[in-house]
Amino acid sequence: MTQRNTSPTIQNGQNRSSKKTSTTLPDVQTLSALTTEPFVDTHTHLHYTLERLPNTFGVETFQILKERYCPPNLEACINVLCDPLSFSSDEVFPGTYMDWKVMAETPFMYLSAGVHPHNAKDYNDYIEAQMCKILQHPKTVALGEIGLDYHYDNSPRDMQRQVFIRQIEQAKKLQKPLVIHTREAEEDTWDILTKHVPKDWKIHVHCFTDSPDFAKKLLDYFPNLYIGITGVVTYGSAKNTQEIVRSVVPLNRILLETDAPYMTPAKLNRNKRTNERVTVSHSGMIPFVAQKIAEITQKEIDVIMRAARDNTRSMYGI
């Protein structure tokens, strides 16, 4: 997840901003044209997608978003809760799309829960207990995203490290796979993972943008570690991510993710002749991520899609 304003803009799931916006979304035919292979978005924040979409789209539930705007081969998504407010959302926003219980009841949606490094300063016993309540739900498949972010430093680094380790211990206690956020913190991330995580643990390093050398180091050490690739791979500036796809990560260790509502694939806004832009992403845009990986690796898109689907089963059991 990228940096966001964690103050919610809804009350009872209805009063989203009605400001005029240039936001548009690709039609289902565009998304369906690339591949018919079934897929899972392994890391998304669809509650923020609904929060950001203007009211004119009429998308008030996750099911409406899926039916109207996602291709039919979207099988499932893993919706990631990483803001401490989300852990009490069934009390703060009961019955709305921000309520984690509503998410868990959505047929195509699974959950992951963990405190993001941006929010490490807010971590305490109460937050941990609320998080663990969600982690014990049968549809919660992982703990995360957790880790270190030295780019923004929204929480002190020593606090980030302490909270990272504390949550790893909870994951081990609850036997949950880990979803890792690491940005510009390679040395400390490596030290903590290798000291505190069993070598055979299932790990998803989400939205990998660090160095190819670090990716190789992680892949070589942890046999059940997967690298998550988002729409960032479609950006001209994403040289590290593209090189990792080209020459570091094998197909059997790649996961596809959108990190929605962030990381909109670049192609969706290329050569636009109007002021409208796709400014909000969603799980149905995964085929554009796979298309770029296919281009870089000189493989068919369906090969990428099938490998990623198999890897999702291995990582998450879904």
PDB file of C-alpha atoms in Angstrom:
ATOM      1  CA  MET A   1       0.000   0.000   0.000  1.00  0.00           C
ATOM      2  CA  THR A   2       1.211   3.503  -0.749  1.00  0.00           C
ATOM      3  CA  GLN A   3       0.822   6.455   1.571  1.00  0.00           C
ATOM      4  CA  ARG A   4      -2.760   7.594   2.060  1.00  0.00           C
ATOM      5  CA  ASN A   5      -4.870   9.782   4.299  1.00  0.00           C
ATOM      6  CA  THR A   6      -6.199   7.332   6.863  1.00  0.00           C
ATOM      7  CA  SER A   7      -9.129   9.555   7.827  1.00  0.00           C
ATOM      8  CA  PRO A   8     -12.250   7.910   6.360  1.00  0.00           C
ATOM      9  CA  THR A   9     -14.517  10.003   4.153  1.00  0.00           C
ATOM     10  CA  ILE A  10     -17.723   7.999   4.588  1.00  0.00           C
ATOM     11  CA  GLN A  11     -20.480   7.876   7.132  1.00  0.00           C
ATOM     12  CA  ASN A  12     -22.654   4.756   7.051  1.00  0.00           C
ATOM     13  CA  GLY A  13     -21.149   3.870   3.698  1.00  0.00           C
ATOM     14  CA  GLN A  14     -22.976   6.591   1.785  1.00  0.00           C
ATOM     15  CA  ASN A  15     -21.485  10.091   1.910  1.00  0.00           C
ATOM     16  CA  ARG A  16     -18.543   9.794  -0.394  1.00  0.00           C
ATOM     17  CA  SER A  17     -17.232  12.933  -2.010  1.00  0.00           C
ATOM     18  CA  SER A  18     -19.493  14.270  -4.783  1.00  0.00           C
ATOM     19  CA  LYS A  19     -16.832  16.567  -6.235  1.00  0.00           C
ATOM     20  CA  LYS A  20     -16.509  16.659  -9.989  1.00  0.00           C
ATOM     21  CA  THR A  21     -13.747  14.342 -11.120  1.00  0.00           C
ATOM     22  CA  SER A  22     -12.041  13.222 -14.287  1.00  0.00           C
ATOM     23  CA  THR A  23     -11.957   9.620 -13.074  1.00  0.00           C
ATOM     24  CA  THR A  24     -13.015   6.935 -15.530  1.00  0.00           C
ATOM     25  CA  LEU A  25     -12.745   3.148 -15.590  1.00  0.00           C
ATOM     26  CA  PRO A  26     -11.983   0.789 -18.480  1.00  0.00           C
ATOM     27  CA  ASP A  27     -14.946  -1.192 -19.776  1.00  0.00           C
ATOM     28  CA  VAL A  28     -15.187  -4.915 -19.137  1.00  0.00           C
ATOM     29  CA  GLN A  29     -14.590  -5.724 -22.798  1.00  0.00           C
ATOM     30  CA  THR A  30     -11.192  -3.996 -22.653  1.00  0.00           C
ATOM     31  CA  LEU A  31     -10.179  -5.981 -19.581  1.00  0.00           C
ATOM     32  CA  SER A  32     -11.547  -9.250 -20.960  1.00  0.00           C
ATOM     33  CA  ALA A  33      -9.790  -8.967 -24.311  1.00  0.00           C
ATOM     34  CA  LEU A  34      -6.313  -9.801 -22.987  1.00  0.00           C
ATOM     35  CA  THR A  35      -6.931 -13.281 -21.520  1.00  0.00           C
ATOM     36  CA  THR A  36      -9.672 -15.610 -20.357  1.00  0.00           C
ATOM     37  CA  GLU A  37      -7.471 -17.411 -17.817  1.00  0.00           C
ATOM     38  CA  PRO A  38      -8.896 -17.314 -14.258  1.00  0.00           C
ATOM     39  CA  PHE A  39      -7.003 -15.123 -11.803  1.00  0.00           C
ATOM     40  CA  VAL A  40      -6.783 -13.879  -8.230  1.00  0.00           C
ATOM     41  CA  ASP A  41      -5.678 -10.415  -7.170  1.00  0.00           C
ATOM     42  CA  THR A  42      -3.354 -11.358  -4.322  1.00  0.00           C
ATOM     43  CA  HIS A  43      -3.098  -7.888  -2.777  1.00  0.00           C
ATOM     44  CA  THR A  44      -5.718  -5.173  -2.972  1.00  0.00           C
ATOM     45  CA  HIS A  45      -7.542  -2.591  -0.855  1.00  0.00           C
ATOM     46  CA  LEU A  46     -10.951  -2.576  -2.542  1.00  0.00           C
ATOM     47  CA  HIS A  47     -12.580  -0.723   0.354  1.00  0.00           C
ATOM     48  CA  TYR A  48     -10.382   2.237  -0.629  1.00  0.00           C
ATOM     49  CA  THR A  49     -11.351   1.766  -4.278  1.00  0.00           C
ATOM     50  CA  LEU A  50     -15.011   2.144  -3.332  1.00  0.00           C
ATOM     51  CA  GLU A  51     -14.111   5.100  -1.118  1.00  0.00           C
ATOM     52  CA  ARG A  52     -12.357   6.882  -3.992  1.00  0.00           C
ATOM     53  CA  LEU A  53     -14.820   6.221  -6.802  1.00  0.00           C
ATOM     54  CA  PRO A  54     -17.198   9.135  -7.419  1.00  0.00           C
ATOM     55  CA  ASN A  55     -20.856   8.544  -6.580  1.00  0.00           C
ATOM     56  CA  THR A  56     -21.692   8.728 -10.282  1.00  0.00           C
ATOM     57  CA  PHE A  57     -20.370   5.179 -10.706  1.00  0.00           C
ATOM     58  CA  GLY A  58     -23.069   3.837  -8.385  1.00  0.00           C
ATOM     59  CA  VAL A  59     -20.683   1.322  -6.853  1.00  0.00           C
ATOM     60  CA  GLU A  60     -21.837   0.821  -3.280  1.00  0.00           C
ATOM     61  CA  THR A  61     -20.788  -2.819  -2.782  1.00  0.00           C
ATOM     62  CA  PHE A  62     -17.871  -5.040  -3.736  1.00  0.00           C
ATOM     63  CA  GLN A  63     -20.213  -7.322  -5.667  1.00  0.00           C
ATOM     64  CA  ILE A  64     -21.420  -4.422  -7.838  1.00  0.00           C
ATOM     65  CA  LEU A  65     -17.803  -3.461  -8.557  1.00  0.00           C
ATOM     66  CA  LYS A  66     -17.022  -7.022  -9.625  1.00  0.00           C
ATOM     67  CA  GLU A  67     -20.131  -7.491 -11.765  1.00  0.00           C
ATOM     68  CA  ARG A  68     -20.007  -4.133 -13.558  1.00  0.00           C
ATOM     69  CA  TYR A  69     -16.312  -3.384 -13.928  1.00  0.00           C
ATOM     70  CA  CYS A  70     -14.261  -6.590 -13.622  1.00  0.00           C
ATOM     71  CA  PRO A  71     -13.799  -9.326 -16.225  1.00  0.00           C
ATOM     72  CA  PRO A  72     -15.607 -12.609 -15.546  1.00  0.00           C
ATOM     73  CA  ASN A  73     -12.338 -14.508 -15.076  1.00  0.00           C
ATOM     74  CA  LEU A  74     -11.630 -12.659 -11.792  1.00  0.00           C
ATOM     75  CA  GLU A  75     -12.101 -15.502  -9.308  1.00  0.00           C
ATOM     76  CA  ALA A  76     -11.129 -13.880  -6.027  1.00  0.00           C
ATOM     77  CA  CYS A  77      -9.099 -11.205  -4.304  1.00  0.00           C
ATOM     78  CA  ILE A  78      -7.232 -10.848  -1.022  1.00  0.00           C
ATOM     79  CA  ASN A  79      -8.342  -7.598   0.569  1.00  0.00           C
ATOM     80  CA  VAL A  80      -5.644  -6.208   2.843  1.00  0.00           C
ATOM     81  CA  LEU A  81      -6.455  -4.405   6.087  1.00  0.00           C
ATOM     82  CA  CYS A  82      -3.392  -2.504   7.296  1.00  0.00           C
ATOM     83  CA  ASP A  83      -4.797   0.631   8.935  1.00  0.00           C
ATOM     84  CA  PRO A  84      -5.531   0.063  12.661  1.00  0.00           C
ATOM     85  CA  LEU A  85      -8.931   1.725  12.175  1.00  0.00           C
ATOM     86  CA  SER A  86      -9.880  -1.191   9.922  1.00  0.00           C
ATOM     87  CA  PHE A  87      -9.591  -3.600  12.833  1.00  0.00           C
ATOM     88  CA  SER A  88     -12.541  -1.931  14.594  1.00  0.00           C
ATOM     89  CA  SER A  89     -14.432  -1.141  11.396  1.00  0.00           C
ATOM     90  CA  ASP A  90     -17.281  -3.483  12.339  1.00  0.00           C
ATOM     91  CA  GLU A  91     -17.915  -1.148  15.277  1.00  0.00           C
ATOM     92  CA  VAL A  92     -17.112   2.180  13.588  1.00  0.00           C
ATOM     93  CA  PHE A  93     -18.738   1.511  10.187  1.00  0.00           C
ATOM     94  CA  PRO A  94     -21.090  -1.420  10.815  1.00  0.00           C
ATOM     95  CA  GLY A  95     -22.790  -2.829   7.732  1.00  0.00           C
ATOM     96  CA  THR A  96     -20.855  -0.644   5.256  1.00  0.00           C
ATOM     97  CA  TYR A  97     -18.168  -1.592   2.762  1.00  0.00           C
ATOM     98  CA  MET A  98     -15.599  -0.418   5.337  1.00  0.00           C
ATOM     99  CA  ASP A  99     -16.778  -3.076   7.812  1.00  0.00           C
ATOM    100  CA  TRP A 100     -14.334  -6.008   7.782  1.00  0.00           C
ATOM    101  CA  LYS A 101     -17.188  -8.415   8.484  1.00  0.00           C
ATOM    102  CA  VAL A 102     -18.951  -7.225   5.327  1.00  0.00           C
ATOM    103  CA  MET A 103     -15.716  -7.884   3.433  1.00  0.00           C
ATOM    104  CA  ALA A 104     -15.484 -11.395   4.898  1.00  0.00           C
ATOM    105  CA  GLU A 105     -19.069 -12.095   3.841  1.00  0.00           C
ATOM    106  CA  THR A 106     -18.356 -11.064   0.236  1.00  0.00           C
ATOM    107  CA  PRO A 107     -18.167 -14.354  -1.734  1.00  0.00           C
ATOM    108  CA  PHE A 108     -15.082 -13.577  -3.817  1.00  0.00           C
ATOM    109  CA  MET A 109     -13.136 -11.778  -1.085  1.00  0.00           C
ATOM    110  CA  TYR A 110     -10.515 -13.112   1.346  1.00  0.00           C
ATOM    111  CA  LEU A 111      -8.703 -11.004   3.941  1.00  0.00           C
ATOM    112  CA  SER A 112      -5.238 -10.273   5.259  1.00  0.00           C
ATOM    113  CA  ALA A 113      -4.679  -8.130   8.360  1.00  0.00           C
ATOM    114  CA  GLY A 114      -1.592  -6.467   9.798  1.00  0.00           C
ATOM    115  CA  VAL A 115      -0.368  -3.017  10.841  1.00  0.00           C
ATOM    116  CA  HIS A 116       1.466  -1.190   8.053  1.00  0.00           C
ATOM    117  CA  PRO A 117       4.859   0.327   8.979  1.00  0.00           C
ATOM    118  CA  HIS A 118       3.381   3.802   8.448  1.00  0.00           C
ATOM    119  CA  ASN A 119       1.122   3.097  11.437  1.00  0.00           C
ATOM    120  CA  ALA A 120       3.677   1.389  13.684  1.00  0.00           C
ATOM    121  CA  LYS A 121       3.506   4.342  16.080  1.00  0.00           C
ATOM    122  CA  ASP A 122      -0.155   3.464  16.753  1.00  0.00           C
ATOM    123  CA  TYR A 123       0.482  -0.196  17.620  1.00  0.00           C
ATOM    124  CA  ASN A 124      -0.527  -1.311  21.104  1.00  0.00           C
ATOM    125  CA  ASP A 125      -2.084  -4.260  22.940  1.00  0.00           C
ATOM    126  CA  TYR A 126      -5.631  -3.224  21.999  1.00  0.00           C
ATOM    127  CA  ILE A 127      -4.787  -2.912  18.295  1.00  0.00           C
ATOM    128  CA  GLU A 128      -3.049  -6.277  18.397  1.00  0.00           C
ATOM    129  CA  ALA A 129      -6.069  -7.932  20.015  1.00  0.00           C
ATOM    130  CA  GLN A 130      -8.406  -6.439  17.399  1.00  0.00           C
ATOM    131  CA  MET A 131      -6.089  -7.592  14.622  1.00  0.00           C
ATOM    132  CA  CYS A 132      -5.897 -11.115  16.020  1.00  0.00           C
ATOM    133  CA  LYS A 133      -9.693 -11.280  16.128  1.00  0.00           C
ATOM    134  CA  ILE A 134      -9.754 -10.787  12.353  1.00  0.00           C
ATOM    135  CA  LEU A 135      -6.844 -13.188  11.852  1.00  0.00           C
ATOM    136  CA  GLN A 136      -8.870 -15.962  13.454  1.00  0.00           C
ATOM    137  CA  HIS A 137     -11.694 -15.592  10.932  1.00  0.00           C
ATOM    138  CA  PRO A 138     -11.681 -18.527   8.457  1.00  0.00           C
ATOM    139  CA  LYS A 139     -11.497 -16.194   5.440  1.00  0.00           C
ATOM    140  CA  THR A 140      -8.376 -14.403   6.705  1.00  0.00           C
ATOM    141  CA  VAL A 141      -5.505 -16.073   4.888  1.00  0.00           C
ATOM    142  CA  ALA A 142      -2.430 -14.077   5.999  1.00  0.00           C
ATOM    143  CA  LEU A 143      -0.931 -11.539   8.386  1.00  0.00           C
ATOM    144  CA  GLY A 144       0.140  -8.343   6.691  1.00  0.00           C
ATOM    145  CA  GLU A 145       1.085  -6.106   5.174  1.00  0.00           C
ATOM    146  CA  ILE A 146       3.780  -5.526   7.743  1.00  0.00           C
ATOM    147  CA  GLY A 147       7.395  -4.485   7.485  1.00  0.00           C
ATOM    148  CA  LEU A 148       9.589  -1.420   7.074  1.00  0.00           C
ATOM    149  CA  ASP A 149       9.236   1.773   5.053  1.00  0.00           C
ATOM    150  CA  TYR A 150      12.248   4.059   5.230  1.00  0.00           C
ATOM    151  CA  HIS A 151      11.095   6.158   2.277  1.00  0.00           C
ATOM    152  CA  TYR A 152       8.363   8.052   4.135  1.00  0.00           C
ATOM    153  CA  ASP A 153       9.421   7.350   7.744  1.00  0.00           C
ATOM    154  CA  ASN A 154       5.868   8.017   8.953  1.00  0.00           C
ATOM    155  CA  SER A 155       6.768   6.110  12.113  1.00  0.00           C
ATOM    156  CA  PRO A 156      10.191   6.130  13.807  1.00  0.00           C
ATOM    157  CA  ARG A 157      12.444   3.411  12.416  1.00  0.00           C
ATOM    158  CA  ASP A 158      13.133   1.743  15.751  1.00  0.00           C
ATOM    159  CA  MET A 159       9.380   1.545  16.334  1.00  0.00           C
ATOM    160  CA  GLN A 160       8.840   0.094  12.861  1.00  0.00           C
ATOM    161  CA  ARG A 161      11.360  -2.648  13.619  1.00  0.00           C
ATOM    162  CA  GLN A 162       9.818  -3.475  17.001  1.00  0.00           C
ATOM    163  CA  VAL A 163       6.294  -3.688  15.600  1.00  0.00           C
ATOM    164  CA  PHE A 164       7.478  -5.729  12.615  1.00  0.00           C
ATOM    165  CA  ILE A 165       9.037  -8.335  14.918  1.00  0.00           C
ATOM    166  CA  ARG A 166       6.053  -8.357  17.260  1.00  0.00           C
ATOM    167  CA  GLN A 167       3.681  -9.096  14.377  1.00  0.00           C
ATOM    168  CA  ILE A 168       5.933 -11.824  13.001  1.00  0.00           C
ATOM    169  CA  GLU A 169       5.634 -13.526  16.385  1.00  0.00           C
ATOM    170  CA  GLN A 170       1.843 -13.335  16.129  1.00  0.00           C
ATOM    171  CA  ALA A 171       1.955 -14.853  12.647  1.00  0.00           C
ATOM    172  CA  LYS A 172       3.995 -17.781  13.957  1.00  0.00           C
ATOM    173  CA  LYS A 173       1.609 -18.267  16.873  1.00  0.00           C
ATOM    174  CA  LEU A 174      -1.423 -18.234  14.560  1.00  0.00           C
ATOM    175  CA  GLN A 175       0.317 -20.175  11.759  1.00  0.00           C
ATOM    176  CA  LYS A 176      -0.382 -17.459   9.194  1.00  0.00           C
ATOM    177  CA  PRO A 177       1.636 -16.666   6.042  1.00  0.00           C
ATOM    178  CA  LEU A 178       3.302 -13.239   5.981  1.00  0.00           C
ATOM    179  CA  VAL A 179       2.708 -10.311   3.636  1.00  0.00           C
ATOM    180  CA  ILE A 180       5.747  -8.040   3.691  1.00  0.00           C
ATOM    181  CA  HIS A 181       6.064  -4.358   2.819  1.00  0.00           C
ATOM    182  CA  THR A 182       9.678  -3.253   2.408  1.00  0.00           C
ATOM    183  CA  ARG A 183      10.879  -0.004   0.893  1.00  0.00           C
ATOM    184  CA  GLU A 184      14.420   1.360   1.052  1.00  0.00           C
ATOM    185  CA  ALA A 185      15.082  -0.852   4.078  1.00  0.00           C
ATOM    186  CA  GLU A 186      16.838  -3.848   2.571  1.00  0.00           C
ATOM    187  CA  GLU A 187      19.415  -4.486   5.304  1.00  0.00           C
ATOM    188  CA  ASP A 188      16.995  -4.262   8.221  1.00  0.00           C
ATOM    189  CA  THR A 189      14.282  -6.228   6.429  1.00  0.00           C
ATOM    190  CA  TRP A 190      16.781  -8.997   5.688  1.00  0.00           C
ATOM    191  CA  ASP A 191      18.077  -9.081   9.259  1.00  0.00           C
ATOM    192  CA  ILE A 192      14.604  -9.296  10.770  1.00  0.00           C
ATOM    193  CA  LEU A 193      13.266 -11.893   8.345  1.00  0.00           C
ATOM    194  CA  THR A 194      16.274 -14.184   8.629  1.00  0.00           C
ATOM    195  CA  LYS A 195      16.426 -13.911  12.430  1.00  0.00           C
ATOM    196  CA  HIS A 196      12.731 -14.216  13.218  1.00  0.00           C
ATOM    197  CA  VAL A 197      11.004 -16.112  10.393  1.00  0.00           C
ATOM    198  CA  PRO A 198      11.475 -19.865   9.882  1.00  0.00           C
ATOM    199  CA  LYS A 199      13.197 -20.579   6.598  1.00  0.00           C
ATOM    200  CA  ASP A 200      10.285 -22.579   5.174  1.00  0.00           C
ATOM    201  CA  TRP A 201       7.587 -20.013   6.076  1.00  0.00           C
ATOM    202  CA  LYS A 202       5.255 -18.770   3.346  1.00  0.00           C
ATOM    203  CA  ILE A 203       6.085 -15.156   2.539  1.00  0.00           C
ATOM    204  CA  HIS A 204       4.637 -12.736  -0.012  1.00  0.00           C
ATOM    205  CA  VAL A 205       6.882  -9.711  -0.543  1.00  0.00           C
ATOM    206  CA  HIS A 206       4.285  -7.290  -1.791  1.00  0.00           C
ATOM    207  CA  CYS A 207       4.827  -4.732  -4.597  1.00  0.00           C
ATOM    208  CA  PHE A 208       8.544  -5.368  -4.888  1.00  0.00           C
ATOM    209  CA  THR A 209      10.461  -2.237  -5.986  1.00  0.00           C
ATOM    210  CA  ASP A 210      13.837  -2.730  -4.281  1.00  0.00           C
ATOM    211  CA  SER A 211      17.035  -3.983  -5.918  1.00  0.00           C
ATOM    212  CA  PRO A 212      17.302  -7.140  -8.047  1.00  0.00           C
ATOM    213  CA  ASP A 213      20.127  -8.326  -5.768  1.00  0.00           C
ATOM    214  CA  PHE A 214      17.836  -8.150  -2.745  1.00  0.00           C
ATOM    215  CA  ALA A 215      15.096 -10.053  -4.592  1.00  0.00           C
ATOM    216  CA  LYS A 216      17.554 -12.829  -5.484  1.00  0.00           C
ATOM    217  CA  LYS A 217      18.879 -12.983  -1.932  1.00  0.00           C
ATOM    218  CA  LEU A 218      15.359 -13.437  -0.545  1.00  0.00           C
ATOM    219  CA  LEU A 219      14.342 -15.992  -3.157  1.00  0.00           C
ATOM    220  CA  ASP A 220      17.482 -18.048  -2.587  1.00  0.00           C
ATOM    221  CA  TYR A 221      17.130 -18.094   1.205  1.00  0.00           C
ATOM    222  CA  PHE A 222      13.371 -18.633   1.602  1.00  0.00           C
ATOM    223  CA  PRO A 223      12.097 -21.478  -0.630  1.00  0.00           C
ATOM    224  CA  ASN A 224       8.432 -20.525  -0.086  1.00  0.00           C
ATOM    225  CA  LEU A 225       8.834 -16.797  -0.695  1.00  0.00           C
ATOM    226  CA  TYR A 226       6.979 -15.130  -3.571  1.00  0.00           C
ATOM    227  CA  ILE A 227       7.508 -11.759  -5.211  1.00  0.00           C
ATOM    228  CA  GLY A 228       4.406  -9.633  -5.800  1.00  0.00           C
ATOM    229  CA  ILE A 229       4.271  -7.615  -9.016  1.00  0.00           C
ATOM    230  CA  THR A 230       1.848  -4.695  -9.375  1.00  0.00           C
ATOM    231  CA  GLY A 231       1.024  -2.152 -12.067  1.00  0.00           C
ATOM    232  CA  VAL A 232       4.324  -0.468 -11.174  1.00  0.00           C
ATOM    233  CA  VAL A 233       5.953  -2.873 -13.637  1.00  0.00           C
ATOM    234  CA  THR A 234       4.202  -0.969 -16.458  1.00  0.00           C
ATOM    235  CA  TYR A 235       5.868   2.347 -15.564  1.00  0.00           C
ATOM    236  CA  GLY A 236       8.867   3.544 -17.540  1.00  0.00           C
ATOM    237  CA  SER A 237      10.658   4.475 -14.321  1.00  0.00           C
ATOM    238  CA  ALA A 238      10.311   0.996 -12.764  1.00  0.00           C
ATOM    239  CA  LYS A 239      13.683  -0.311 -13.890  1.00  0.00           C
ATOM    240  CA  ASN A 240      14.292  -2.425 -10.775  1.00  0.00           C
ATOM    241  CA  THR A 241      10.942  -4.181 -10.989  1.00  0.00           C
ATOM    242  CA  GLN A 242      11.311  -4.806 -14.713  1.00  0.00           C
ATOM    243  CA  GLU A 243      14.816  -6.228 -14.265  1.00  0.00           C
ATOM    244  CA  ILE A 244      13.572  -8.531 -11.495  1.00  0.00           C
ATOM    245  CA  VAL A 245      10.866  -9.852 -13.807  1.00  0.00           C
ATOM    246  CA  ARG A 246      13.319 -10.191 -16.682  1.00  0.00           C
ATOM    247  CA  SER A 247      16.167 -11.992 -14.980  1.00  0.00           C
ATOM    248  CA  VAL A 248      15.641 -12.727 -11.267  1.00  0.00           C
ATOM    249  CA  VAL A 249      12.286 -14.158 -10.266  1.00  0.00           C
ATOM    250  CA  PRO A 250      11.218 -17.460 -11.877  1.00  0.00           C
ATOM    251  CA  LEU A 251       7.629 -17.900 -13.020  1.00  0.00           C
ATOM    252  CA  ASN A 252       6.874 -20.269 -10.155  1.00  0.00           C
ATOM    253  CA  ARG A 253       7.636 -17.506  -7.609  1.00  0.00           C
ATOM    254  CA  ILE A 254       5.558 -14.611  -9.047  1.00  0.00           C
ATOM    255  CA  LEU A 255       2.258 -13.329  -7.666  1.00  0.00           C
ATOM    256  CA  LEU A 256       0.030 -10.826  -9.465  1.00  0.00           C
ATOM    257  CA  GLU A 257      -1.471  -7.935  -7.518  1.00  0.00           C
ATOM    258  CA  THR A 258      -2.987  -4.509  -8.097  1.00  0.00           C
ATOM    259  CA  ASP A 259      -2.512  -2.815  -4.694  1.00  0.00           C
ATOM    260  CA  ALA A 260      -5.767  -1.081  -5.656  1.00  0.00           C
ATOM    261  CA  PRO A 261      -6.729   1.702  -5.606  1.00  0.00           C
ATOM    262  CA  TYR A 262      -3.084   2.544  -6.320  1.00  0.00           C
ATOM    263  CA  MET A 263      -0.687   1.544  -9.129  1.00  0.00           C
ATOM    264  CA  THR A 264      -3.024   1.951 -12.118  1.00  0.00           C
ATOM    265  CA  PRO A 265      -1.381   0.229 -15.134  1.00  0.00           C
ATOM    266  CA  ALA A 266       0.186   2.859 -17.378  1.00  0.00           C
ATOM    267  CA  LYS A 267      -1.396   1.580 -20.589  1.00  0.00           C
ATOM    268  CA  LEU A 268      -4.867   2.543 -19.421  1.00  0.00           C
ATOM    269  CA  ASN A 269      -3.994   6.241 -19.649  1.00  0.00           C
ATOM    270  CA  ARG A 270      -1.704   6.176 -22.655  1.00  0.00           C
ATOM    271  CA  ASN A 271      -2.696   8.387 -25.613  1.00  0.00           C
ATOM    272  CA  LYS A 272      -5.797   9.723 -23.892  1.00  0.00           C
ATOM    273  CA  ARG A 273      -7.316  12.638 -25.809  1.00  0.00           C
ATOM    274  CA  THR A 274      -9.702  13.784 -23.091  1.00  0.00           C
ATOM    275  CA  ASN A 275      -9.255  14.999 -19.539  1.00  0.00           C
ATOM    276  CA  GLU A 276     -10.604  11.712 -18.208  1.00  0.00           C
ATOM    277  CA  ARG A 277      -8.062   9.404 -16.594  1.00  0.00           C
ATOM    278  CA  VAL A 278      -8.142   6.060 -14.840  1.00  0.00           C
ATOM    279  CA  THR A 279      -7.071   7.359 -11.434  1.00  0.00           C
ATOM    280  CA  VAL A 280      -8.455   4.475  -9.359  1.00  0.00           C
ATOM    281  CA  SER A 281      -7.497   0.850  -9.925  1.00  0.00           C
ATOM    282  CA  HIS A 282      -9.345  -2.346  -9.014  1.00  0.00           C
ATOM    283  CA  SER A 283      -8.788  -6.096  -9.095  1.00  0.00           C
ATOM    284  CA  GLY A 284     -10.036  -6.481 -12.655  1.00  0.00           C
ATOM    285  CA  MET A 285      -6.897  -4.755 -13.963  1.00  0.00           C
ATOM    286  CA  ILE A 286      -4.604  -7.711 -13.191  1.00  0.00           C
ATOM    287  CA  PRO A 287      -4.451  -8.763 -16.895  1.00  0.00           C
ATOM    288  CA  PHE A 288      -2.564  -5.541 -17.712  1.00  0.00           C
ATOM    289  CA  VAL A 289       0.077  -6.441 -15.123  1.00  0.00           C
ATOM    290  CA  ALA A 290       0.372  -9.917 -16.631  1.00  0.00           C
ATOM    291  CA  GLN A 291       0.567  -8.457 -20.135  1.00  0.00           C
ATOM    292  CA  LYS A 292       3.622  -6.375 -19.204  1.00  0.00           C
ATOM    293  CA  ILE A 293       5.300  -9.351 -17.531  1.00  0.00           C
ATOM    294  CA  ALA A 294       4.623 -11.383 -20.687  1.00  0.00           C
ATOM    295  CA  GLU A 295       6.193  -8.663 -22.828  1.00  0.00           C
ATOM    296  CA  ILE A 296       9.304  -8.469 -20.618  1.00  0.00           C
ATOM    297  CA  THR A 297       9.782 -12.253 -20.411  1.00  0.00           C
ATOM    298  CA  GLN A 298       8.777 -12.879 -24.041  1.00  0.00           C
ATOM    299  CA  LYS A 299       6.127 -15.383 -23.001  1.00  0.00           C
ATOM    300  CA  GLU A 300       2.426 -15.678 -23.739  1.00  0.00           C
ATOM    301  CA  ILE A 301       0.155 -13.861 -21.314  1.00  0.00           C
ATOM    302  CA  ASP A 302      -1.767 -17.066 -20.600  1.00  0.00           C
ATOM    303  CA  VAL A 303       1.474 -18.712 -19.442  1.00  0.00           C
ATOM    304  CA  ILE A 304       1.968 -15.881 -16.936  1.00  0.00           C
ATOM    305  CA  MET A 305      -1.632 -16.058 -15.780  1.00  0.00           C
ATOM    306  CA  ARG A 306      -1.592 -19.829 -15.226  1.00  0.00           C
ATOM    307  CA  ALA A 307       1.713 -19.722 -13.342  1.00  0.00           C
ATOM    308  CA  ALA A 308       0.494 -16.927 -11.085  1.00  0.00           C
ATOM    309  CA  ARG A 309      -2.761 -18.781 -10.400  1.00  0.00           C
ATOM    310  CA  ASP A 310      -0.825 -21.911  -9.396  1.00  0.00           C
ATOM    311  CA  ASN A 311       1.460 -19.834  -7.187  1.00  0.00           C
ATOM    312  CA  THR A 312      -1.553 -18.286  -5.444  1.00  0.00           C
ATOM    313  CA  ARG A 313      -2.825 -21.751  -4.567  1.00  0.00           C
ATOM    314  CA  SER A 314       0.584 -22.665  -3.171  1.00  0.00           C
ATOM    315  CA  MET A 315       0.942 -19.457  -1.180  1.00  0.00           C
ATOM    316  CA  TYR A 316      -2.595 -18.928   0.093  1.00  0.00           C
ATOM    317  CA  GLY A 317      -4.507 -22.136  -0.539  1.00  0.00           C
ATOM    318  CA  ILE A 318      -7.155 -20.383  -2.637  1.00  0.00           C
TER     319      ILE A 318
END
